[in-house]
């Protein structure tokens, strides 16, 4: 028993020391321009002066030759399809391409936008929308229609988010939100110490909720109340401050923040009631430029493009595996979920009216088991070859989450 206890302590001590790992520099998409990243259909796309796709989190990019140069927006659509919009520099014509496989795109339509320039796209219901920098939305449904957003006129739209729950336009005049499919809009700026415009640097959707990065941390918007609230708590040594970019994919939210020395540190939020946790070493360049559109989460991997004029050789695409459970400190959950080991595997206790899912990961991030949780107690049998340290992630249908390291 004493030897087992010492072994357990040594394993967890080693895991704690290994809690921070470096970013991995991965392959850059085959383009001259700096890319922006979008996840769709189980793949990661890079948009620049061409379109490329990867299924390996930033490695092995494949250029999609059927797409004309300068894709401006890309979005998932119904039945797992993907829609891409291209617009040549100086041209008013937008070409629409459609794909079922994600790699073979066929042109399906074109539209003259007059003097408007595409900045984003998304879908709601059975309609695809594209947003322009000039504050005009175009919709593809049974007909092609244009929707002028009066509140935005005179401002420049920099980013657009479109979903079934809400529409958001991030502009030089602030954040405009619509919860009635772009019929009416309201200025909904998150809290900030800055006066005037450009108080938000990035926006993202997380499980239907709107997130915004500001000079005071990350905020989440409640569409019902129309109010903002802080998302997560910051440790004393990392008090709420400027956030350069955010990315979200359940169960992860990450934020990129500048350090006092001018470098960039990544933080992640483990679950709804947790504190932002510093994750990974600082980005490996002295003064990295962060591009909000070039930071995405792809199946648990953060993929981001950074550049630094002082060290051009370090400029490129970097990846970090959030699934690697050696990052996760052993923690007690404040939720109603209980986890313990048994002779044959695991026992998970959830509230009697809640179902859920449990996934088990090896320390290199590989998923080794996935099982459904029944209300109450669920016994999960693990094969003997998995004995040792494992990462466990539990999520109930109500959104409660637990991430923990175990020694089995």
mmCIF file of C-alpha atoms in Angstrom:
data_model
loop_
_atom_site.group_PDB
_atom_site.id
_atom_site.type_symbol
_atom_site.label_atom_id
_atom_site.label_comp_id
_atom_site.label_asym_id
_atom_site.label_seq_id
_atom_site.Cartn_x
_atom_site.Cartn_y
_atom_site.Cartn_z
ATOM 1 C CA UNK A 1 0.000 0.000 0.000
ATOM 2 C CA UNK A 2 2.865 2.390 0.863
ATOM 3 C CA UNK A 3 4.557 1.694 -2.460
ATOM 4 C CA UNK A 4 1.292 2.273 -4.324
ATOM 5 C CA UNK A 5 0.745 5.574 -2.516
ATOM 6 C CA UNK A 6 4.290 6.729 -3.324
ATOM 7 C CA UNK A 7 3.773 5.754 -6.971
ATOM 8 C CA UNK A 8 0.521 7.699 -7.091
ATOM 9 C CA UNK A 9 2.157 10.804 -5.649
ATOM 10 C CA UNK A 10 5.076 10.533 -8.070
ATOM 11 C CA UNK A 11 2.742 10.243 -11.061
ATOM 12 C CA UNK A 12 0.665 13.257 -10.071
ATOM 13 C CA UNK A 13 3.789 15.273 -9.214
ATOM 14 C CA UNK A 14 5.140 14.532 -12.668
ATOM 15 C CA UNK A 15 1.844 15.527 -14.244
ATOM 16 C CA UNK A 16 1.799 18.813 -12.348
ATOM 17 C CA UNK A 17 5.339 19.626 -13.478
ATOM 18 C CA UNK A 18 4.323 18.825 -17.051
ATOM 19 C CA UNK A 19 1.233 20.988 -16.863
ATOM 20 C CA UNK A 20 2.644 23.516 -19.314
ATOM 21 C CA UNK A 21 3.839 22.455 -22.741
ATOM 22 C CA UNK A 22 5.133 24.441 -25.706
ATOM 23 C CA UNK A 23 3.153 25.358 -28.788
ATOM 24 C CA UNK A 24 3.943 23.178 -31.796
ATOM 25 C CA UNK A 25 4.888 24.965 -34.989
ATOM 26 C CA UNK A 26 2.974 23.194 -37.745
ATOM 27 C CA UNK A 27 2.677 23.438 -41.504
ATOM 28 C CA UNK A 28 1.593 26.751 -42.971
ATOM 29 C CA UNK A 29 -1.160 26.747 -45.633
ATOM 30 C CA UNK A 30 0.254 27.139 -49.174
ATOM 31 C CA UNK A 31 -0.601 30.832 -49.520
ATOM 32 C CA UNK A 32 1.249 34.143 -49.467
ATOM 33 C CA UNK A 33 -1.317 36.010 -47.381
ATOM 34 C CA UNK A 34 -1.887 35.518 -43.660
ATOM 35 C CA UNK A 35 -4.702 32.971 -43.233
ATOM 36 C CA UNK A 36 -7.905 33.060 -41.253
ATOM 37 C CA UNK A 37 -9.243 29.783 -39.856
ATOM 38 C CA UNK A 38 -12.780 28.376 -39.809
ATOM 39 C CA UNK A 39 -13.920 24.946 -38.623
ATOM 40 C CA UNK A 40 -16.745 23.311 -40.567
ATOM 41 C CA UNK A 41 -17.878 19.775 -41.258
ATOM 42 C CA UNK A 42 -15.263 18.192 -39.013
ATOM 43 C CA UNK A 43 -12.364 19.922 -40.763
ATOM 44 C CA UNK A 44 -10.277 23.076 -40.429
ATOM 45 C CA UNK A 45 -10.203 25.503 -43.364
ATOM 46 C CA UNK A 46 -7.655 28.213 -44.084
ATOM 47 C CA UNK A 47 -8.861 31.235 -46.073
ATOM 48 C CA UNK A 48 -6.294 33.521 -47.697
ATOM 49 C CA UNK A 49 -5.530 34.018 -51.391
ATOM 50 C CA UNK A 50 -6.948 30.522 -51.793
ATOM 51 C CA UNK A 51 -8.731 27.841 -49.762
ATOM 52 C CA UNK A 52 -7.088 24.876 -48.038
ATOM 53 C CA UNK A 53 -8.346 22.127 -45.736
ATOM 54 C CA UNK A 54 -6.780 19.911 -43.085
ATOM 55 C CA UNK A 55 -8.093 17.042 -40.995
ATOM 56 C CA UNK A 56 -4.941 17.017 -38.841
ATOM 57 C CA UNK A 57 -5.147 20.248 -36.835
ATOM 58 C CA UNK A 58 -2.842 22.360 -38.962
ATOM 59 C CA UNK A 59 -0.775 19.622 -40.609
ATOM 60 C CA UNK A 60 -1.051 18.252 -44.167
ATOM 61 C CA UNK A 61 -2.936 21.145 -45.761
ATOM 62 C CA UNK A 62 -4.663 20.330 -49.065
ATOM 63 C CA UNK A 63 -5.369 23.238 -51.397
ATOM 64 C CA UNK A 64 -8.859 23.172 -52.922
ATOM 65 C CA UNK A 65 -8.282 24.018 -56.566
ATOM 66 C CA UNK A 66 -11.965 24.332 -57.459
ATOM 67 C CA UNK A 67 -12.232 27.484 -55.332
ATOM 68 C CA UNK A 68 -11.200 30.667 -57.070
ATOM 69 C CA UNK A 69 -8.749 32.857 -55.214
ATOM 70 C CA UNK A 70 -9.758 35.052 -52.270
ATOM 71 C CA UNK A 71 -12.454 33.174 -50.364
ATOM 72 C CA UNK A 72 -14.011 35.719 -48.013
ATOM 73 C CA UNK A 73 -16.356 33.571 -45.930
ATOM 74 C CA UNK A 74 -17.206 29.944 -45.310
ATOM 75 C CA UNK A 75 -19.935 28.291 -43.255
ATOM 76 C CA UNK A 76 -21.533 24.969 -42.503
ATOM 77 C CA UNK A 77 -25.048 24.452 -43.778
ATOM 78 C CA UNK A 78 -27.761 21.828 -43.400
ATOM 79 C CA UNK A 79 -27.004 18.108 -43.790
ATOM 80 C CA UNK A 80 -23.292 18.615 -43.176
ATOM 81 C CA UNK A 81 -22.711 20.649 -46.321
ATOM 82 C CA UNK A 82 -20.316 23.587 -46.622
ATOM 83 C CA UNK A 83 -20.789 26.886 -48.459
ATOM 84 C CA UNK A 84 -17.921 29.171 -49.478
ATOM 85 C CA UNK A 85 -18.103 32.733 -50.825
ATOM 86 C CA UNK A 86 -15.311 34.249 -52.919
ATOM 87 C CA UNK A 87 -14.767 37.832 -54.048
ATOM 88 C CA UNK A 88 -11.826 39.055 -56.081
ATOM 89 C CA UNK A 89 -10.069 42.275 -54.987
ATOM 90 C CA UNK A 90 -11.751 45.223 -56.682
ATOM 91 C CA UNK A 91 -14.674 43.099 -57.872
ATOM 92 C CA UNK A 92 -18.304 43.518 -56.839
ATOM 93 C CA UNK A 93 -19.259 39.951 -57.788
ATOM 94 C CA UNK A 94 -19.484 37.226 -55.149
ATOM 95 C CA UNK A 95 -19.314 33.595 -56.272
ATOM 96 C CA UNK A 96 -20.985 30.890 -54.190
ATOM 97 C CA UNK A 97 -19.527 27.385 -53.963
ATOM 98 C CA UNK A 98 -21.201 24.363 -52.396
ATOM 99 C CA UNK A 99 -19.747 21.090 -51.119
ATOM 100 C CA UNK A 100 -21.076 17.898 -49.576
ATOM 101 C CA UNK A 101 -17.694 16.235 -49.007
ATOM 102 C CA UNK A 102 -15.868 19.332 -47.795
ATOM 103 C CA UNK A 103 -13.149 19.013 -50.425
ATOM 104 C CA UNK A 104 -14.978 19.074 -53.772
ATOM 105 C CA UNK A 105 -16.729 22.410 -54.296
ATOM 106 C CA UNK A 106 -19.015 23.307 -57.185
ATOM 107 C CA UNK A 107 -20.090 26.829 -58.101
ATOM 108 C CA UNK A 108 -23.816 27.222 -57.514
ATOM 109 C CA UNK A 109 -24.561 30.933 -57.863
ATOM 110 C CA UNK A 110 -23.149 34.438 -58.161
ATOM 111 C CA UNK A 111 -24.352 37.852 -57.101
ATOM 112 C CA UNK A 112 -23.317 41.424 -57.840
ATOM 113 C CA UNK A 113 -23.019 43.264 -54.507
ATOM 114 C CA UNK A 114 -22.452 46.643 -56.125
ATOM 115 C CA UNK A 115 -19.816 48.249 -53.846
ATOM 116 C CA UNK A 116 -20.161 45.884 -50.879
ATOM 117 C CA UNK A 117 -17.422 43.631 -49.513
ATOM 118 C CA UNK A 118 -17.991 40.269 -47.804
ATOM 119 C CA UNK A 119 -16.670 39.898 -44.234
ATOM 120 C CA UNK A 120 -18.525 36.841 -42.917
ATOM 121 C CA UNK A 121 -21.232 34.229 -43.361
ATOM 122 C CA UNK A 122 -23.463 31.904 -41.379
ATOM 123 C CA UNK A 123 -26.810 30.174 -41.476
ATOM 124 C CA UNK A 124 -30.076 30.312 -39.592
ATOM 125 C CA UNK A 125 -32.995 27.991 -40.263
ATOM 126 C CA UNK A 126 -32.818 27.057 -43.935
ATOM 127 C CA UNK A 127 -31.192 30.300 -45.035
ATOM 128 C CA UNK A 128 -27.542 31.215 -45.562
ATOM 129 C CA UNK A 129 -26.530 34.813 -44.856
ATOM 130 C CA UNK A 130 -23.467 36.792 -45.827
ATOM 131 C CA UNK A 131 -22.493 40.012 -44.082
ATOM 132 C CA UNK A 132 -20.702 42.914 -45.737
ATOM 133 C CA UNK A 133 -18.394 45.559 -44.350
ATOM 134 C CA UNK A 134 -20.965 48.186 -45.308
ATOM 135 C CA UNK A 135 -23.693 46.809 -43.003
ATOM 136 C CA UNK A 136 -25.826 45.016 -45.580
ATOM 137 C CA UNK A 137 -26.798 41.356 -45.173
ATOM 138 C CA UNK A 138 -27.631 39.123 -48.124
ATOM 139 C CA UNK A 139 -29.716 35.994 -47.631
ATOM 140 C CA UNK A 140 -29.958 32.851 -49.756
ATOM 141 C CA UNK A 141 -33.196 30.976 -49.166
ATOM 142 C CA UNK A 142 -36.002 30.466 -51.617
ATOM 143 C CA UNK A 143 -34.980 33.883 -52.969
ATOM 144 C CA UNK A 144 -31.940 36.143 -52.728
ATOM 145 C CA UNK A 145 -32.679 39.195 -50.609
ATOM 146 C CA UNK A 146 -30.716 42.087 -49.144
ATOM 147 C CA UNK A 147 -31.261 43.411 -45.628
ATOM 148 C CA UNK A 148 -29.927 46.844 -44.747
ATOM 149 C CA UNK A 149 -29.008 47.252 -41.071
ATOM 150 C CA UNK A 150 -29.857 50.935 -40.452
ATOM 151 C CA UNK A 151 -28.105 51.097 -37.080
ATOM 152 C CA UNK A 152 -24.796 50.103 -38.643
ATOM 153 C CA UNK A 153 -24.820 52.549 -41.550
ATOM 154 C CA UNK A 154 -21.732 54.750 -41.477
ATOM 155 C CA UNK A 155 -19.712 52.184 -39.522
ATOM 156 C CA UNK A 156 -17.522 49.371 -40.840
ATOM 157 C CA UNK A 157 -18.423 45.779 -40.029
ATOM 158 C CA UNK A 158 -15.311 43.845 -39.049
ATOM 159 C CA UNK A 159 -16.749 40.526 -37.956
ATOM 160 C CA UNK A 160 -20.128 38.768 -38.203
ATOM 161 C CA UNK A 161 -21.639 35.861 -36.286
ATOM 162 C CA UNK A 162 -24.876 34.286 -37.488
ATOM 163 C CA UNK A 163 -26.765 31.465 -35.786
ATOM 164 C CA UNK A 164 -30.277 30.282 -34.996
ATOM 165 C CA UNK A 165 -30.099 32.076 -31.641
ATOM 166 C CA UNK A 166 -28.746 35.474 -32.643
ATOM 167 C CA UNK A 167 -26.956 37.625 -35.197
ATOM 168 C CA UNK A 168 -23.986 39.783 -34.185
ATOM 169 C CA UNK A 169 -22.079 42.430 -36.131
ATOM 170 C CA UNK A 170 -18.836 43.708 -34.608
ATOM 171 C CA UNK A 171 -18.312 47.189 -36.059
ATOM 172 C CA UNK A 172 -16.259 50.318 -35.580
ATOM 173 C CA UNK A 173 -19.303 51.726 -33.759
ATOM 174 C CA UNK A 174 -19.609 48.791 -31.338
ATOM 175 C CA UNK A 175 -21.446 45.473 -31.174
ATOM 176 C CA UNK A 176 -24.894 45.220 -32.738
ATOM 177 C CA UNK A 177 -27.087 42.240 -31.841
ATOM 178 C CA UNK A 178 -30.330 40.892 -33.286
ATOM 179 C CA UNK A 179 -32.378 38.086 -31.727
ATOM 180 C CA UNK A 180 -35.188 38.116 -34.316
ATOM 181 C CA UNK A 181 -33.362 36.958 -37.460
ATOM 182 C CA UNK A 182 -31.964 40.382 -38.395
ATOM 183 C CA UNK A 183 -35.322 42.167 -38.219
ATOM 184 C CA UNK A 184 -34.328 44.569 -35.435
ATOM 185 C CA UNK A 185 -30.915 45.477 -34.057
ATOM 186 C CA UNK A 186 -29.630 46.999 -30.819
ATOM 187 C CA UNK A 187 -26.233 48.329 -29.774
ATOM 188 C CA UNK A 188 -25.033 45.966 -27.027
ATOM 189 C CA UNK A 189 -21.514 46.871 -25.996
ATOM 190 C CA UNK A 190 -19.885 44.758 -23.266
ATOM 191 C CA UNK A 191 -18.378 46.502 -20.204
ATOM 192 C CA UNK A 192 -15.143 48.383 -20.858
ATOM 193 C CA UNK A 193 -12.935 51.068 -19.382
ATOM 194 C CA UNK A 194 -12.406 52.490 -22.836
ATOM 195 C CA UNK A 195 -14.465 55.420 -24.026
ATOM 196 C CA UNK A 196 -15.866 55.382 -27.528
ATOM 197 C CA UNK A 197 -15.442 52.719 -30.166
ATOM 198 C CA UNK A 198 -13.683 49.417 -30.792
ATOM 199 C CA UNK A 199 -14.137 48.154 -27.250
ATOM 200 C CA UNK A 200 -14.253 44.529 -28.395
ATOM 201 C CA UNK A 201 -11.477 42.808 -30.321
ATOM 202 C CA UNK A 202 -13.148 39.461 -30.995
ATOM 203 C CA UNK A 203 -16.477 37.668 -30.698
ATOM 204 C CA UNK A 204 -17.367 33.974 -30.674
ATOM 205 C CA UNK A 205 -20.346 31.688 -30.171
ATOM 206 C CA UNK A 206 -20.329 29.045 -27.441
ATOM 207 C CA UNK A 207 -23.338 26.732 -27.141
ATOM 208 C CA UNK A 208 -25.575 29.440 -28.595
ATOM 209 C CA UNK A 209 -24.237 32.202 -26.328
ATOM 210 C CA UNK A 210 -22.308 35.253 -27.533
ATOM 211 C CA UNK A 211 -18.815 35.811 -26.111
ATOM 212 C CA UNK A 212 -16.827 39.034 -26.492
ATOM 213 C CA UNK A 213 -13.224 39.848 -25.643
ATOM 214 C CA UNK A 214 -12.545 43.288 -24.172
ATOM 215 C CA UNK A 215 -9.948 45.235 -22.220
ATOM 216 C CA UNK A 216 -11.592 43.815 -19.079
ATOM 217 C CA UNK A 217 -11.562 40.114 -19.905
ATOM 218 C CA UNK A 218 -14.210 37.954 -21.582
ATOM 219 C CA UNK A 219 -17.946 38.619 -21.283
ATOM 220 C CA UNK A 220 -21.019 36.559 -22.179
ATOM 221 C CA UNK A 221 -24.275 38.049 -23.458
ATOM 222 C CA UNK A 222 -27.672 36.962 -22.131
ATOM 223 C CA UNK A 223 -30.095 37.331 -25.037
ATOM 224 C CA UNK A 224 -33.135 37.228 -22.737
ATOM 225 C CA UNK A 225 -32.056 40.018 -20.384
ATOM 226 C CA UNK A 226 -29.928 41.902 -22.889
ATOM 227 C CA UNK A 227 -27.136 42.111 -20.297
ATOM 228 C CA UNK A 228 -23.467 41.146 -20.217
ATOM 229 C CA UNK A 229 -21.697 39.281 -17.405
ATOM 230 C CA UNK A 230 -18.072 38.303 -16.863
ATOM 231 C CA UNK A 231 -17.193 34.846 -18.164
ATOM 232 C CA UNK A 232 -14.992 33.057 -15.653
ATOM 233 C CA UNK A 233 -12.764 34.395 -12.892
ATOM 234 C CA UNK A 234 -9.159 35.535 -13.194
ATOM 235 C CA UNK A 235 -6.463 34.659 -10.695
ATOM 236 C CA UNK A 236 -4.948 37.564 -8.755
ATOM 237 C CA UNK A 237 -1.713 37.488 -10.762
ATOM 238 C CA UNK A 238 -3.724 37.636 -14.001
ATOM 239 C CA UNK A 239 -6.413 40.165 -13.134
ATOM 240 C CA UNK A 240 -9.066 40.791 -15.772
ATOM 241 C CA UNK A 241 -7.439 42.768 -18.554
ATOM 242 C CA UNK A 242 -7.071 43.023 -22.291
ATOM 243 C CA UNK A 243 -7.944 39.926 -24.323
ATOM 244 C CA UNK A 244 -6.669 39.890 -27.902
ATOM 245 C CA UNK A 245 -8.588 36.911 -29.266
ATOM 246 C CA UNK A 246 -10.945 34.167 -28.172
ATOM 247 C CA UNK A 247 -11.981 30.817 -29.606
ATOM 248 C CA UNK A 248 -14.646 28.398 -28.446
ATOM 249 C CA UNK A 249 -15.623 24.798 -29.082
ATOM 250 C CA UNK A 250 -17.365 22.780 -26.353
ATOM 251 C CA UNK A 251 -16.053 22.010 -23.827
ATOM 252 C CA UNK A 252 -13.273 24.558 -24.381
ATOM 253 C CA UNK A 253 -12.983 28.341 -24.399
ATOM 254 C CA UNK A 254 -9.537 29.894 -24.840
ATOM 255 C CA UNK A 255 -8.335 33.487 -24.585
ATOM 256 C CA UNK A 256 -5.064 35.024 -25.796
ATOM 257 C CA UNK A 257 -3.717 37.830 -23.609
ATOM 258 C CA UNK A 258 -0.607 40.031 -23.733
ATOM 259 C CA UNK A 259 1.962 39.716 -20.957
ATOM 260 C CA UNK A 260 3.816 42.675 -19.375
ATOM 261 C CA UNK A 261 6.883 41.760 -21.458
ATOM 262 C CA UNK A 262 4.949 41.981 -24.740
ATOM 263 C CA UNK A 263 4.576 38.265 -25.300
ATOM 264 C CA UNK A 264 1.261 36.390 -25.497
ATOM 265 C CA UNK A 265 -0.137 33.842 -23.024
ATOM 266 C CA UNK A 266 -3.077 31.512 -23.637
ATOM 267 C CA UNK A 267 -5.721 30.835 -20.976
ATOM 268 C CA UNK A 268 -8.541 28.333 -20.998
ATOM 269 C CA UNK A 269 -11.780 27.990 -19.113
ATOM 270 C CA UNK A 270 -12.454 24.501 -17.823
ATOM 271 C CA UNK A 271 -16.175 24.760 -17.096
ATOM 272 C CA UNK A 272 -18.880 27.300 -16.378
ATOM 273 C CA UNK A 273 -17.899 28.150 -12.788
ATOM 274 C CA UNK A 274 -14.126 27.881 -13.061
ATOM 275 C CA UNK A 275 -11.175 30.221 -13.165
ATOM 276 C CA UNK A 276 -9.215 30.988 -16.325
ATOM 277 C CA UNK A 277 -6.146 28.723 -16.281
ATOM 278 C CA UNK A 278 -2.839 29.650 -17.990
ATOM 279 C CA UNK A 279 -2.223 26.999 -20.626
ATOM 280 C CA UNK A 280 0.917 26.278 -22.662
ATOM 281 C CA UNK A 281 4.125 28.250 -22.659
ATOM 282 C CA UNK A 282 4.001 31.792 -23.973
ATOM 283 C CA UNK A 283 3.842 32.086 -27.764
ATOM 284 C CA UNK A 284 7.489 31.569 -28.840
ATOM 285 C CA UNK A 285 8.317 34.996 -30.249
ATOM 286 C CA UNK A 286 9.216 38.323 -28.571
ATOM 287 C CA UNK A 287 6.348 40.491 -29.846
ATOM 288 C CA UNK A 288 3.743 38.319 -31.592
ATOM 289 C CA UNK A 289 0.942 39.902 -33.567
ATOM 290 C CA UNK A 290 -2.362 38.150 -32.837
ATOM 291 C CA UNK A 291 -5.086 37.913 -35.478
ATOM 292 C CA UNK A 292 -8.558 37.286 -34.061
ATOM 293 C CA UNK A 293 -9.724 35.558 -37.245
ATOM 294 C CA UNK A 294 -6.644 33.314 -37.222
ATOM 295 C CA UNK A 295 -7.329 31.523 -33.933
ATOM 296 C CA UNK A 296 -9.655 28.533 -33.903
ATOM 297 C CA UNK A 297 -10.308 25.303 -32.006
ATOM 298 C CA UNK A 298 -10.374 22.176 -34.150
ATOM 299 C CA UNK A 299 -11.464 18.995 -32.330
ATOM 300 C CA UNK A 300 -9.742 20.074 -29.138
ATOM 301 C CA UNK A 301 -6.645 21.574 -30.796
ATOM 302 C CA UNK A 302 -6.030 25.323 -30.773
ATOM 303 C CA UNK A 303 -4.642 26.392 -34.155
ATOM 304 C CA UNK A 304 -3.433 29.984 -34.523
ATOM 305 C CA UNK A 305 -1.334 32.126 -36.835
ATOM 306 C CA UNK A 306 1.212 34.479 -35.232
ATOM 307 C CA UNK A 307 3.703 36.852 -36.830
ATOM 308 C CA UNK A 308 6.632 38.879 -35.513
ATOM 309 C CA UNK A 309 8.549 41.355 -37.663
ATOM 310 C CA UNK A 310 11.572 41.135 -35.355
ATOM 311 C CA UNK A 311 11.866 37.350 -35.820
ATOM 312 C CA UNK A 312 10.351 36.547 -39.235
ATOM 313 C CA UNK A 313 11.543 32.926 -39.103
ATOM 314 C CA UNK A 314 9.227 32.310 -36.167
ATOM 315 C CA UNK A 315 6.151 33.596 -38.026
ATOM 316 C CA UNK A 316 3.726 30.826 -38.869
ATOM 317 C CA UNK A 317 0.963 28.506 -37.709
ATOM 318 C CA UNK A 318 1.097 27.007 -34.226
ATOM 319 C CA UNK A 319 -1.017 24.282 -32.626
ATOM 320 C CA UNK A 320 -1.713 23.182 -29.063
ATOM 321 C CA UNK A 321 -3.538 20.031 -27.947
ATOM 322 C CA UNK A 322 -6.118 20.822 -25.267
ATOM 323 C CA UNK A 323 -7.081 17.140 -25.142
ATOM 324 C CA UNK A 324 -3.695 16.213 -23.675
ATOM 325 C CA UNK A 325 -4.737 15.531 -20.109
ATOM 326 C CA UNK A 326 -1.246 16.107 -18.682
ATOM 327 C CA UNK A 327 -2.345 19.761 -18.684
ATOM 328 C CA UNK A 328 -5.191 19.179 -16.278
ATOM 329 C CA UNK A 329 -4.632 19.525 -12.562
ATOM 330 C CA UNK A 330 -6.527 17.143 -10.278
ATOM 331 C CA UNK A 331 -9.489 19.122 -9.011
ATOM 332 C CA UNK A 332 -12.596 18.748 -6.882
ATOM 333 C CA UNK A 333 -15.756 19.621 -8.760
ATOM 334 C CA UNK A 334 -18.360 21.969 -7.308
ATOM 335 C CA UNK A 335 -21.014 20.220 -9.358
ATOM 336 C CA UNK A 336 -23.290 17.347 -8.372
ATOM 337 C CA UNK A 337 -21.193 14.860 -10.350
ATOM 338 C CA UNK A 338 -19.104 12.350 -8.407
ATOM 339 C CA UNK A 339 -16.334 10.182 -9.876
ATOM 340 C CA UNK A 340 -14.451 7.315 -8.252
ATOM 341 C CA UNK A 341 -12.352 4.367 -9.376
ATOM 342 C CA UNK A 342 -13.343 0.740 -8.826
ATOM 343 C CA UNK A 343 -11.580 -2.591 -9.298
ATOM 344 C CA UNK A 344 -13.075 -2.863 -12.780
ATOM 345 C CA UNK A 345 -12.986 0.769 -13.893
ATOM 346 C CA UNK A 346 -15.011 3.842 -12.949
ATOM 347 C CA UNK A 347 -18.220 4.690 -11.169
ATOM 348 C CA UNK A 348 -19.919 7.980 -12.046
ATOM 349 C CA UNK A 349 -22.766 9.451 -10.023
ATOM 350 C CA UNK A 350 -24.998 12.081 -11.633
ATOM 351 C CA UNK A 351 -28.254 13.690 -10.440
ATOM 352 C CA UNK A 352 -31.184 11.286 -10.758
ATOM 353 C CA UNK A 353 -32.799 13.297 -13.555
ATOM 354 C CA UNK A 354 -29.704 13.817 -15.710
ATOM 355 C CA UNK A 355 -28.027 11.772 -18.409
ATOM 356 C CA UNK A 356 -24.666 12.546 -19.969
ATOM 357 C CA UNK A 357 -21.464 11.377 -21.585
ATOM 358 C CA UNK A 358 -18.047 10.364 -20.245
ATOM 359 C CA UNK A 359 -14.870 10.206 -22.311
ATOM 360 C CA UNK A 360 -11.576 8.757 -21.140
ATOM 361 C CA UNK A 361 -8.273 9.949 -22.600
ATOM 362 C CA UNK A 362 -4.721 8.682 -22.475
ATOM 363 C CA UNK A 363 -2.211 11.316 -21.411
ATOM 364 C CA UNK A 364 -1.229 11.977 -25.026
ATOM 365 C CA UNK A 365 -4.791 13.156 -25.694
ATOM 366 C CA UNK A 366 -6.007 10.039 -27.510
ATOM 367 C CA UNK A 367 -9.594 9.094 -26.709
ATOM 368 C CA UNK A 368 -9.633 5.508 -25.438
ATOM 369 C CA UNK A 369 -13.243 5.120 -24.293
ATOM 370 C CA UNK A 370 -16.602 6.863 -24.620
ATOM 371 C CA UNK A 371 -19.777 5.879 -22.774
ATOM 372 C CA UNK A 372 -23.262 7.187 -22.071
ATOM 373 C CA UNK A 373 -24.235 8.037 -18.493
ATOM 374 C CA UNK A 374 -27.568 7.005 -17.029
ATOM 375 C CA UNK A 375 -29.298 9.030 -14.292
ATOM 376 C CA UNK A 376 -27.897 8.054 -10.895
ATOM 377 C CA UNK A 377 -24.973 5.610 -10.846
ATOM 378 C CA UNK A 378 -23.157 4.316 -13.936
ATOM 379 C CA UNK A 379 -20.445 1.648 -13.728
ATOM 380 C CA UNK A 380 -17.900 1.744 -16.545
ATOM 381 C CA UNK A 381 -15.553 -1.163 -17.200
ATOM 382 C CA UNK A 382 -12.044 -0.299 -18.364
ATOM 383 C CA UNK A 383 -9.738 -2.801 -20.111
ATOM 384 C CA UNK A 384 -6.692 -3.819 -18.066
ATOM 385 C CA UNK A 385 -4.202 -2.397 -20.564
ATOM 386 C CA UNK A 386 -5.385 1.125 -19.657
ATOM 387 C CA UNK A 387 -4.161 0.857 -16.062
ATOM 388 C CA UNK A 388 -2.230 3.950 -15.069
ATOM 389 C CA UNK A 389 -2.940 7.696 -15.198
ATOM 390 C CA UNK A 390 -5.955 8.670 -17.322
ATOM 391 C CA UNK A 391 -7.877 11.831 -18.077
ATOM 392 C CA UNK A 392 -11.645 11.790 -17.619
ATOM 393 C CA UNK A 393 -14.139 14.299 -19.006
ATOM 394 C CA UNK A 394 -17.795 14.160 -17.937
ATOM 395 C CA UNK A 395 -20.633 16.293 -19.240
ATOM 396 C CA UNK A 396 -24.324 16.028 -18.365
ATOM 397 C CA UNK A 397 -27.235 17.059 -20.567
ATOM 398 C CA UNK A 398 -27.765 20.100 -18.323
ATOM 399 C CA UNK A 399 -24.241 21.359 -19.063
ATOM 400 C CA UNK A 400 -22.454 20.372 -15.838
ATOM 401 C CA UNK A 401 -18.847 19.402 -16.552
ATOM 402 C CA UNK A 402 -16.000 17.685 -14.722
ATOM 403 C CA UNK A 403 -12.439 17.183 -15.957
ATOM 404 C CA UNK A 404 -10.126 15.155 -13.745
ATOM 405 C CA UNK A 405 -6.987 13.051 -13.676
ATOM 406 C CA UNK A 406 -7.249 9.593 -12.163
ATOM 407 C CA UNK A 407 -4.769 6.835 -11.439
ATOM 408 C CA UNK A 408 -6.408 3.476 -12.155
#
